[in-house]
PDB file of C-alpha atoms in Angstrom:
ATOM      1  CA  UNK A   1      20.626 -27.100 -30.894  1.00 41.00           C
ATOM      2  CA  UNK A   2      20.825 -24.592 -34.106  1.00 47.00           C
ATOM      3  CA  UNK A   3      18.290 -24.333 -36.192  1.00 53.00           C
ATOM      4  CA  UNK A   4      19.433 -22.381 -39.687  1.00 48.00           C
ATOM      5  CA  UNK A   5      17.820 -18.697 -40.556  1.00 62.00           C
ATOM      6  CA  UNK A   6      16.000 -19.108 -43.539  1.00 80.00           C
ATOM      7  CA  UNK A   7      17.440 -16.637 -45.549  1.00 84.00           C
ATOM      8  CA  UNK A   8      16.693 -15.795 -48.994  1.00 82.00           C
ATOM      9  CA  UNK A   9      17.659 -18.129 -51.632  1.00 88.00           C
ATOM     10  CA  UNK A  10      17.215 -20.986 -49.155  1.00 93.00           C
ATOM     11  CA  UNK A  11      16.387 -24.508 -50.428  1.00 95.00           C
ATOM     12  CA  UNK A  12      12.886 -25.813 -49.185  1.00 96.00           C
ATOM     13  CA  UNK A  13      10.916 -28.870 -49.974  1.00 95.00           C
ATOM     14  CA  UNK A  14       7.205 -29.426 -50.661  1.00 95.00           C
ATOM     15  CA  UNK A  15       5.660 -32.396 -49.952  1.00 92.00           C
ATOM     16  CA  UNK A  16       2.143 -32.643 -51.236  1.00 89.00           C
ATOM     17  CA  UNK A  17       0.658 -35.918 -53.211  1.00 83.00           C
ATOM     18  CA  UNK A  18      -1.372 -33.566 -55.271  1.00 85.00           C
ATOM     19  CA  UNK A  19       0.928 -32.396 -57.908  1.00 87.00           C
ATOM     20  CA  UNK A  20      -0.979 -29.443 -58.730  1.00 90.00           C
ATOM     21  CA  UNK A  21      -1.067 -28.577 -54.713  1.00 90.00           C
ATOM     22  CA  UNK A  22       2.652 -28.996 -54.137  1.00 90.00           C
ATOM     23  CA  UNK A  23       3.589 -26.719 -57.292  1.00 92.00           C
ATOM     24  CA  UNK A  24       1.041 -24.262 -56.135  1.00 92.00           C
ATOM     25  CA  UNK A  25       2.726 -23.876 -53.035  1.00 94.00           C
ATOM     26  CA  UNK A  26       6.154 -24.351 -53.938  1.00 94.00           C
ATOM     27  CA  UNK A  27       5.101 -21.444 -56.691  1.00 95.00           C
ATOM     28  CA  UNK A  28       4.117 -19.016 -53.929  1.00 95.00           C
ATOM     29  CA  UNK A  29       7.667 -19.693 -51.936  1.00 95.00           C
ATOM     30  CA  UNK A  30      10.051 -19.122 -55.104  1.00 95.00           C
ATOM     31  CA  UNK A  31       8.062 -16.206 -55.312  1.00 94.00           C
ATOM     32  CA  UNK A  32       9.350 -15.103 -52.388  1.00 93.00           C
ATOM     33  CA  UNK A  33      12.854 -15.881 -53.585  1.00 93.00           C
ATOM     34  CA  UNK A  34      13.336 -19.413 -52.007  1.00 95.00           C
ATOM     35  CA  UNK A  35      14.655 -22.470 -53.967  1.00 95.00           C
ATOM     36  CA  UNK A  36      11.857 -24.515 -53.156  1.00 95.00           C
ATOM     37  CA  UNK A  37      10.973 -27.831 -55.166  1.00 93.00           C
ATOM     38  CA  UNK A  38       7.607 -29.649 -55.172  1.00 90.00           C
ATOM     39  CA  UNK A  39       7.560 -33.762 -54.531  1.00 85.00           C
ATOM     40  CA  UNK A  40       4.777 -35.624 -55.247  1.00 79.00           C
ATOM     41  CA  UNK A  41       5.879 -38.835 -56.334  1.00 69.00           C
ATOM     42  CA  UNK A  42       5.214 -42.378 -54.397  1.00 58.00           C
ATOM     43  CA  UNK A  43       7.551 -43.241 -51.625  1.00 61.00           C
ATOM     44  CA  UNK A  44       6.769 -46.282 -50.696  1.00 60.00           C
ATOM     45  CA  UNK A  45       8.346 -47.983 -48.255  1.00 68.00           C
ATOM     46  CA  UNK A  46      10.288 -45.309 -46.674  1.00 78.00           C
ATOM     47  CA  UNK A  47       9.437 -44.571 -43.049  1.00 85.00           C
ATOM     48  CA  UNK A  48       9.585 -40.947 -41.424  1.00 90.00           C
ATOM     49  CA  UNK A  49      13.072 -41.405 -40.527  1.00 90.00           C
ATOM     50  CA  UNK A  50      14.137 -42.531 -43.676  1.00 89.00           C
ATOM     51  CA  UNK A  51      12.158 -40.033 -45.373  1.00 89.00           C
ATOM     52  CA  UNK A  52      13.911 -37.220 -43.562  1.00 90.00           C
ATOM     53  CA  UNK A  53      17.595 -38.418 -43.876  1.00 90.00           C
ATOM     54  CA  UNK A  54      17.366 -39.328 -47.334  1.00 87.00           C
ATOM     55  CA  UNK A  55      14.720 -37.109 -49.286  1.00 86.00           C
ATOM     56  CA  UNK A  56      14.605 -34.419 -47.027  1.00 87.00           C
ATOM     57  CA  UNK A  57      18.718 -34.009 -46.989  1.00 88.00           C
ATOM     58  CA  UNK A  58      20.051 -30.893 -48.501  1.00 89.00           C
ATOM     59  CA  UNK A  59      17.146 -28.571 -47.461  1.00 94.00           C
ATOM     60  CA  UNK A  60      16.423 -26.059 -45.264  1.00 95.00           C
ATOM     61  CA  UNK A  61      12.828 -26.386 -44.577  1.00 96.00           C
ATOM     62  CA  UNK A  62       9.868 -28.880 -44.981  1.00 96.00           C
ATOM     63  CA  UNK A  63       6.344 -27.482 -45.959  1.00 96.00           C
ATOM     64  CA  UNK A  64       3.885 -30.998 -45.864  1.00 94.00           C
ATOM     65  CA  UNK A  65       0.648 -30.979 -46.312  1.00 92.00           C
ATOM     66  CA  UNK A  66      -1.385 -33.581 -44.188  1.00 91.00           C
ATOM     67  CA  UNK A  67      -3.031 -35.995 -46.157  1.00 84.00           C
ATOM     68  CA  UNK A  68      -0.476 -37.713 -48.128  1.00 81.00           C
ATOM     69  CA  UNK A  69      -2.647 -41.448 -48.417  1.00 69.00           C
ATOM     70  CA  UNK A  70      -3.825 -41.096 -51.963  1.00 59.00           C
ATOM     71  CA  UNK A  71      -3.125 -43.945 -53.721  1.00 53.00           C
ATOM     72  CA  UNK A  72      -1.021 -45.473 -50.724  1.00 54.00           C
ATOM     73  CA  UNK A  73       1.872 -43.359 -51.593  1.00 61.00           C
ATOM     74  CA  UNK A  74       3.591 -42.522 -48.229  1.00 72.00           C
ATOM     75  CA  UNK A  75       3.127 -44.690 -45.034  1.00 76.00           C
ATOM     76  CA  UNK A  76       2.673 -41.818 -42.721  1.00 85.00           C
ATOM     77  CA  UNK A  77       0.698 -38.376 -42.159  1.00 88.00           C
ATOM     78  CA  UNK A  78       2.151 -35.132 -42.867  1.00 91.00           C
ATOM     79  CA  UNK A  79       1.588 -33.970 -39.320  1.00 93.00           C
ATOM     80  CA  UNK A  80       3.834 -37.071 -37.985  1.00 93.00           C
ATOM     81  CA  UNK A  81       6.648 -35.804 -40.758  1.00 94.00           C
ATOM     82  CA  UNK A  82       6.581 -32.656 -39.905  1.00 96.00           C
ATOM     83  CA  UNK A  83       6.573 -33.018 -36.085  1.00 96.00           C
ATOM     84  CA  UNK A  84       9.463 -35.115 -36.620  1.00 95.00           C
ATOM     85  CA  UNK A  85      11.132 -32.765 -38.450  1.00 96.00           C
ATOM     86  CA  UNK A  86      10.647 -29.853 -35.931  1.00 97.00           C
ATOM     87  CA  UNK A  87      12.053 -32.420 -32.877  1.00 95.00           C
ATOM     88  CA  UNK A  88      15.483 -33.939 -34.359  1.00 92.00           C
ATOM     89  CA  UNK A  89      17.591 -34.043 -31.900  1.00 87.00           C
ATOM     90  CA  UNK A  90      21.001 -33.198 -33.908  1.00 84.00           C
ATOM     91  CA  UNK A  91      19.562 -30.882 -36.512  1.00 87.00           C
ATOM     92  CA  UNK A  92      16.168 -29.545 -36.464  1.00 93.00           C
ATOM     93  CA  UNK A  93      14.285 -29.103 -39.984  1.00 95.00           C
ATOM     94  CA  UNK A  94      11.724 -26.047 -39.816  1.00 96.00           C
ATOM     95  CA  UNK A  95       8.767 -27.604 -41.344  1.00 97.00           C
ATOM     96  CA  UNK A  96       5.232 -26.234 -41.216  1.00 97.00           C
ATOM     97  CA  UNK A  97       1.881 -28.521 -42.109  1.00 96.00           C
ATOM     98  CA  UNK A  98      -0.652 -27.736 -44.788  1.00 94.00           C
ATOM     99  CA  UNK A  99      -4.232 -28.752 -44.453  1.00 90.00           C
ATOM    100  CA  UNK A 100      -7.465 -28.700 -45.794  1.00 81.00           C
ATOM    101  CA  UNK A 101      -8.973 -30.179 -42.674  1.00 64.00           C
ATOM    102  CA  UNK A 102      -9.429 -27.999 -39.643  1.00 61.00           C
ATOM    103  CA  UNK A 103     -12.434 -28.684 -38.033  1.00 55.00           C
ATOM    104  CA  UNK A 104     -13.297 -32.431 -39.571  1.00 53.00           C
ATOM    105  CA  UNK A 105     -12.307 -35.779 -38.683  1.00 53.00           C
ATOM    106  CA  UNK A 106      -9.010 -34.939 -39.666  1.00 55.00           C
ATOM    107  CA  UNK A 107      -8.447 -32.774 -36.632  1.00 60.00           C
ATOM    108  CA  UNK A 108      -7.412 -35.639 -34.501  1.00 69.00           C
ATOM    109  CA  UNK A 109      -4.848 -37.270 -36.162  1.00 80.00           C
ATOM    110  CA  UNK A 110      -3.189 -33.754 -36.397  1.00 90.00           C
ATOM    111  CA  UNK A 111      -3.822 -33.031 -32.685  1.00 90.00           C
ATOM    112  CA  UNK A 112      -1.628 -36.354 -32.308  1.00 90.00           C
ATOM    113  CA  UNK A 113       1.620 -34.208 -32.918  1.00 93.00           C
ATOM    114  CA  UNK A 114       0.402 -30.914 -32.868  1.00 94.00           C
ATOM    115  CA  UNK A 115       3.483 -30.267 -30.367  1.00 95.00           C
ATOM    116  CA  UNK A 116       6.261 -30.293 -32.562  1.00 96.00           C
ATOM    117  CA  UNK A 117       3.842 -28.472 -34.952  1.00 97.00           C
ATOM    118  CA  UNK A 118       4.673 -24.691 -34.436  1.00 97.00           C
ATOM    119  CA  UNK A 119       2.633 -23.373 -37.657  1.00 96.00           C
ATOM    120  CA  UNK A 120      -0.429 -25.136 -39.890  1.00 94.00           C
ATOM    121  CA  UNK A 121      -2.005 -23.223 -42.962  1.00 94.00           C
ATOM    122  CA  UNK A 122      -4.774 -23.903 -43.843  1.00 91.00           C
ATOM    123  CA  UNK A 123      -4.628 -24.531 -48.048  1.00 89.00           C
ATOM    124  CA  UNK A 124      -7.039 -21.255 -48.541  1.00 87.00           C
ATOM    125  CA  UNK A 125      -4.889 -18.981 -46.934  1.00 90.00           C
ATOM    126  CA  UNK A 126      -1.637 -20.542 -48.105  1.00 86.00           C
ATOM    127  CA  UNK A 127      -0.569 -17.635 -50.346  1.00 89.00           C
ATOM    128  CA  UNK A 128      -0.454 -15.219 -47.625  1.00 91.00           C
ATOM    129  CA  UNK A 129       0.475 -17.641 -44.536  1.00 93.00           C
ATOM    130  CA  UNK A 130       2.990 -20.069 -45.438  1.00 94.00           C
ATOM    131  CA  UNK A 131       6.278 -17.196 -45.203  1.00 94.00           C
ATOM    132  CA  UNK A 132       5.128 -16.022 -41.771  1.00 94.00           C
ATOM    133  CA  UNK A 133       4.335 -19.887 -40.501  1.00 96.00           C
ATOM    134  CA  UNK A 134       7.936 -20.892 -41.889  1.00 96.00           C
ATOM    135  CA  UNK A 135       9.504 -17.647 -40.147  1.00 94.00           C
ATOM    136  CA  UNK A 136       7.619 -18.398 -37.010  1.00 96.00           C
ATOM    137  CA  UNK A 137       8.150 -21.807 -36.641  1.00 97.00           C
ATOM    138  CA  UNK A 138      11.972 -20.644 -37.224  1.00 96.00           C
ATOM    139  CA  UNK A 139      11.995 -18.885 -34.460  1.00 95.00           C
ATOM    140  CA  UNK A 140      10.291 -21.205 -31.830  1.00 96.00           C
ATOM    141  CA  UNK A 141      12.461 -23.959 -32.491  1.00 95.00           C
ATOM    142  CA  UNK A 142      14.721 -21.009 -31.358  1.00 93.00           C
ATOM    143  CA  UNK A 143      13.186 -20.982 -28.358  1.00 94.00           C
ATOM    144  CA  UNK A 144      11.056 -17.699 -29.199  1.00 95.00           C
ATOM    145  CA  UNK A 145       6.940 -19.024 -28.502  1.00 96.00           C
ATOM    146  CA  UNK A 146       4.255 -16.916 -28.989  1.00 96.00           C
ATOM    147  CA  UNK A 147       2.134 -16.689 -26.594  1.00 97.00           C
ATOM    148  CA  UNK A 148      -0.448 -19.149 -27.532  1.00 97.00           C
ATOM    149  CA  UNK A 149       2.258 -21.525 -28.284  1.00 97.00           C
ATOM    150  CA  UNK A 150       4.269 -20.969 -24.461  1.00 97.00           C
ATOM    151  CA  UNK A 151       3.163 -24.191 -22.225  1.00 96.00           C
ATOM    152  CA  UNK A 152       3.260 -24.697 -18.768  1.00 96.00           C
ATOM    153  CA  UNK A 153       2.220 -27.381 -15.836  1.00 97.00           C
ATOM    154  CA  UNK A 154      -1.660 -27.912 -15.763  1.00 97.00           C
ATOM    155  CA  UNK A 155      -3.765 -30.458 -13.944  1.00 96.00           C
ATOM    156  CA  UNK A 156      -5.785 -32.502 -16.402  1.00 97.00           C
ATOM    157  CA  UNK A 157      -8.811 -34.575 -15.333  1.00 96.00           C
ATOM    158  CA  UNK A 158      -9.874 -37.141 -17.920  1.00 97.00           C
ATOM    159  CA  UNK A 159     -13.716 -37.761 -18.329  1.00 97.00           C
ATOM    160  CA  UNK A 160     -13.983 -40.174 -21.115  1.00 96.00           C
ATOM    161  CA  UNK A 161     -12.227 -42.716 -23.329  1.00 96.00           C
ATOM    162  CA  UNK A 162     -12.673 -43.357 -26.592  1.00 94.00           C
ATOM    163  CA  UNK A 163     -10.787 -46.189 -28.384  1.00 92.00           C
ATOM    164  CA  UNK A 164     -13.020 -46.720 -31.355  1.00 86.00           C
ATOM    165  CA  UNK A 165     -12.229 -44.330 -34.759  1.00 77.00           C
ATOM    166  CA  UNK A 166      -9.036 -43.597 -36.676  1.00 75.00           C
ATOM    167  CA  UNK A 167      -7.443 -41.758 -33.505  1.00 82.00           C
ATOM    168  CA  UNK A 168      -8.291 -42.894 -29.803  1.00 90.00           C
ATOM    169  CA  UNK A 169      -8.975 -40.263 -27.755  1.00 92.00           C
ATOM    170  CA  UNK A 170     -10.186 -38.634 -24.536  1.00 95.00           C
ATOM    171  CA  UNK A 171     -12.441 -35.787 -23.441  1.00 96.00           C
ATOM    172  CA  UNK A 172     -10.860 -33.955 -20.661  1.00 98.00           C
ATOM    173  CA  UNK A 173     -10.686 -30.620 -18.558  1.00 98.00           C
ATOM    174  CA  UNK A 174      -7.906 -28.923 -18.687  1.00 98.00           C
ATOM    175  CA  UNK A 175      -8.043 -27.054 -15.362  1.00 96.00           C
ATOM    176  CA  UNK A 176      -5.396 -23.996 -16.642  1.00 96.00           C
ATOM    177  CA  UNK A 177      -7.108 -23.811 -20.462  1.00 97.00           C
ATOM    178  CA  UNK A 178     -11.146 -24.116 -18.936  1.00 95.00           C
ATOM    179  CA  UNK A 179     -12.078 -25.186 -15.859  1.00 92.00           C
ATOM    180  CA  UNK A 180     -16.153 -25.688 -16.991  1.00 92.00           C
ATOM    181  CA  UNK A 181     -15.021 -26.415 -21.081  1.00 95.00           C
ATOM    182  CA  UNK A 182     -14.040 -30.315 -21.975  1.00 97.00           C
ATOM    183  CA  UNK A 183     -11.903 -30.901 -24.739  1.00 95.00           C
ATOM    184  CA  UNK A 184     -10.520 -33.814 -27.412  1.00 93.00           C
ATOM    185  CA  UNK A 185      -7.027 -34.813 -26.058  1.00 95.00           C
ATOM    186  CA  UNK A 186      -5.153 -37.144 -28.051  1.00 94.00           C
ATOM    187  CA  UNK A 187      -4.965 -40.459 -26.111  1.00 94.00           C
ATOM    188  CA  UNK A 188      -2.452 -42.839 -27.313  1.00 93.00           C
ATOM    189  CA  UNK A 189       0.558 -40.198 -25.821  1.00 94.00           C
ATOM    190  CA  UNK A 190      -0.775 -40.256 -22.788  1.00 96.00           C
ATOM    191  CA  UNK A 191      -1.446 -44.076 -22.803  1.00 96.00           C
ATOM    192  CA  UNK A 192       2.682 -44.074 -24.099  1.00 95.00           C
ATOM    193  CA  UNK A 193       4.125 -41.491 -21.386  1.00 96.00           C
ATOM    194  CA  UNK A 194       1.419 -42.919 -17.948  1.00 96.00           C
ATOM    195  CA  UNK A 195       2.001 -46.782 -19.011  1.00 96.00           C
ATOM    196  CA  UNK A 196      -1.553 -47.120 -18.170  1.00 96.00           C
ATOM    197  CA  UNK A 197      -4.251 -48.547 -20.406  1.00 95.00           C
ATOM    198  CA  UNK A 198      -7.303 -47.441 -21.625  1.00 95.00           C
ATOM    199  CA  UNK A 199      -9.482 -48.754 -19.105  1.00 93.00           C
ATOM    200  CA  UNK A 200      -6.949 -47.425 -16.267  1.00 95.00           C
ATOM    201  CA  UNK A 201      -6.964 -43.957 -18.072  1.00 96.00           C
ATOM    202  CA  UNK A 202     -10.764 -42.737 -17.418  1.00 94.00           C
ATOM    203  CA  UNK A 203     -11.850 -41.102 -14.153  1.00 94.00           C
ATOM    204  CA  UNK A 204      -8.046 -40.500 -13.581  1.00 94.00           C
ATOM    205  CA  UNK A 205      -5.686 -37.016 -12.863  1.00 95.00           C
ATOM    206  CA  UNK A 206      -2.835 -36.458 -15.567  1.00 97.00           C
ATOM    207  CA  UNK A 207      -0.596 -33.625 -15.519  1.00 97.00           C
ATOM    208  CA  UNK A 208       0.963 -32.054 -18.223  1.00 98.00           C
ATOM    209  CA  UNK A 209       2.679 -28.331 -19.946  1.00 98.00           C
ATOM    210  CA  UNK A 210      -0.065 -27.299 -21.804  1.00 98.00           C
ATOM    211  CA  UNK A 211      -0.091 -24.213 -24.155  1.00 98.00           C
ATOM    212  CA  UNK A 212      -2.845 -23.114 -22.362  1.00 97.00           C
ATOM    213  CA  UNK A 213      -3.252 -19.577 -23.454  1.00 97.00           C
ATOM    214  CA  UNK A 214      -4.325 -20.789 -27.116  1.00 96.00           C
ATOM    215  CA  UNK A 215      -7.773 -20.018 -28.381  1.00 94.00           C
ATOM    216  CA  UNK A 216      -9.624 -22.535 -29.933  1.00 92.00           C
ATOM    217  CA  UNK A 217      -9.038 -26.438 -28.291  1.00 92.00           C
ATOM    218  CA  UNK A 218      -7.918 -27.417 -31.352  1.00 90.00           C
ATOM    219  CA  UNK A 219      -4.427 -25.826 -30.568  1.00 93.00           C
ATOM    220  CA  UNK A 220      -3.622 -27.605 -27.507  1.00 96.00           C
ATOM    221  CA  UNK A 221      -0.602 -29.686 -27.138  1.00 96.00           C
ATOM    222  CA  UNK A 222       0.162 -31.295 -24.684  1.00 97.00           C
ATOM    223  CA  UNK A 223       3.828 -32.665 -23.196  1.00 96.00           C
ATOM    224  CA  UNK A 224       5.885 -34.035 -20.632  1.00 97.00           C
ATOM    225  CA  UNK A 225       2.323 -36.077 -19.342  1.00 97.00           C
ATOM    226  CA  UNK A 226       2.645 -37.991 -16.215  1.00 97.00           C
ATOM    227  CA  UNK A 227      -0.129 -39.008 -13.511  1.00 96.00           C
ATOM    228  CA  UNK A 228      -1.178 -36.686 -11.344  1.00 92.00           C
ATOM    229  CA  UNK A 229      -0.171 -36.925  -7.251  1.00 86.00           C
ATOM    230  CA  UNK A 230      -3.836 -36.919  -5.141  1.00 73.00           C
ATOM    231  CA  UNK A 231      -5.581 -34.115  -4.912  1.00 63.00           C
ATOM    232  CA  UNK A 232      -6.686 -32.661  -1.759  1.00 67.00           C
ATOM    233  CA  UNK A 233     -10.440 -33.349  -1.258  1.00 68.00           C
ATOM    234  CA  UNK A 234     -11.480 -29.784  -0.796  1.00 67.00           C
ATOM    235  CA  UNK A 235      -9.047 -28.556  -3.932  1.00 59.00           C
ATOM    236  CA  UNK A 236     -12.521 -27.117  -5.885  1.00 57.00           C
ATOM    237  CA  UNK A 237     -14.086 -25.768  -3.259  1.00 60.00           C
ATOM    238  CA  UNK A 238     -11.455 -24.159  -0.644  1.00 53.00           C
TER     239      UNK A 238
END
């Protein structure tokens, strides 16, 4: 799977449905020496797929921000596009997210596809963050994670469901991230990869690779979720 080096001079797209957000940032990249072009403009009616083959053709790398629902211009979040992006199977598009919504309701609906999410910037800091996020996110689609990105095999217990909101979700432990911390996990993935419903999902055992040695919950992702075998009655306490 090869993902292209971004070099300098190479052709990037910004996605933004504030006009004067997507030339700020597309700004800051030529200024770098990239080609980068700013696109603001309504695509209605094109899905993520579409969106990808046809606008996103002839670039080298993505930079989205997440809210793109203004006015009902796109029919999908800039964390779905850009998670996407990262996981094509026949030719990967580097893509990093912008957002102005760490820590709000927002948070959710990027934690949703935060694993094919290698880098978000958060808008403040975009000056200074988006080169590094678009070289980093180069180099783990290499294979290259930091650290806080690396996953492996966790037991999961899930304490609550939550169905109501823009994003269902679930508080859970993740035994190799906290043991005594609960977290938000994104639920409708795990509902998708289990084949269990909502009502089946609380009280139970999942297991998934979790990046576990992130920092703040917010940067979990979680993949490859199944249900967990039985665990041994004395598995806390032995």
């Amino acid at each position: 799977m090869g993902v292209a080096t971004l070099d300098p001079g190479a052709r990037i797209l910004v996605l933004d449905d504030d006009v004067e957000d997507a030339e700020a940032a597309a700004g800051t990249l030529r200024d770098a020496d990239f080609r980068a072009d700013s696109l603001s403009d309504n695509a209605a009616g094109l899905t993520v797929d579409s969106f990808l083959a046809d606008v996103c053709a002839g670039y080298d790398a993505l930079v989205c921000d997440h809210v793109l629902s203004r006015d009902r211009r796109f029919g999908f979040t800039g964390a779905e596009l850009v998670s996407r992006a990262n996981q094509r199977t026949d030719r990967p598009l580097p893509a990093v997210l912008l957002t102005s919504h760490r820590g709000t309701d927002q948070t959710g609906s990027i934690s949703r596809w935060l694993s094919g999410i290698p880098a978000v910037v958060d808008k403040p800091e975009l000056t200074d963050g988006i080169v590094p996020a678009l070289d980093y996110t180069v180099r783990e689609l290499r294979g290259d994670f930091s650290e806080e990105r690396r996953c492996f095999l966790t037991p999961i217990e899930v304490l609550e469901v939550f169905t109501t909101g823009e994003v269902k979700r679930a508080r859970v432990v993740v035994v190799g991230w906290h043991m005594q911390k609960s977290v938000w996990m994104p639920l409708e993935p795990a509902l998708a990869a289990t084949g269990l419903n909502a009502a089946q999902m609380e009280g139970r055992w999942l297991e998934a690779k979790v990046n576990c040695n992130a920092k703040r919950p917010d940067d979990l992702y979680y993949r490859d979720i199944t249900i967990a075998p039985d665990l041994p009655e004395d598995w806390f306490t032995s």
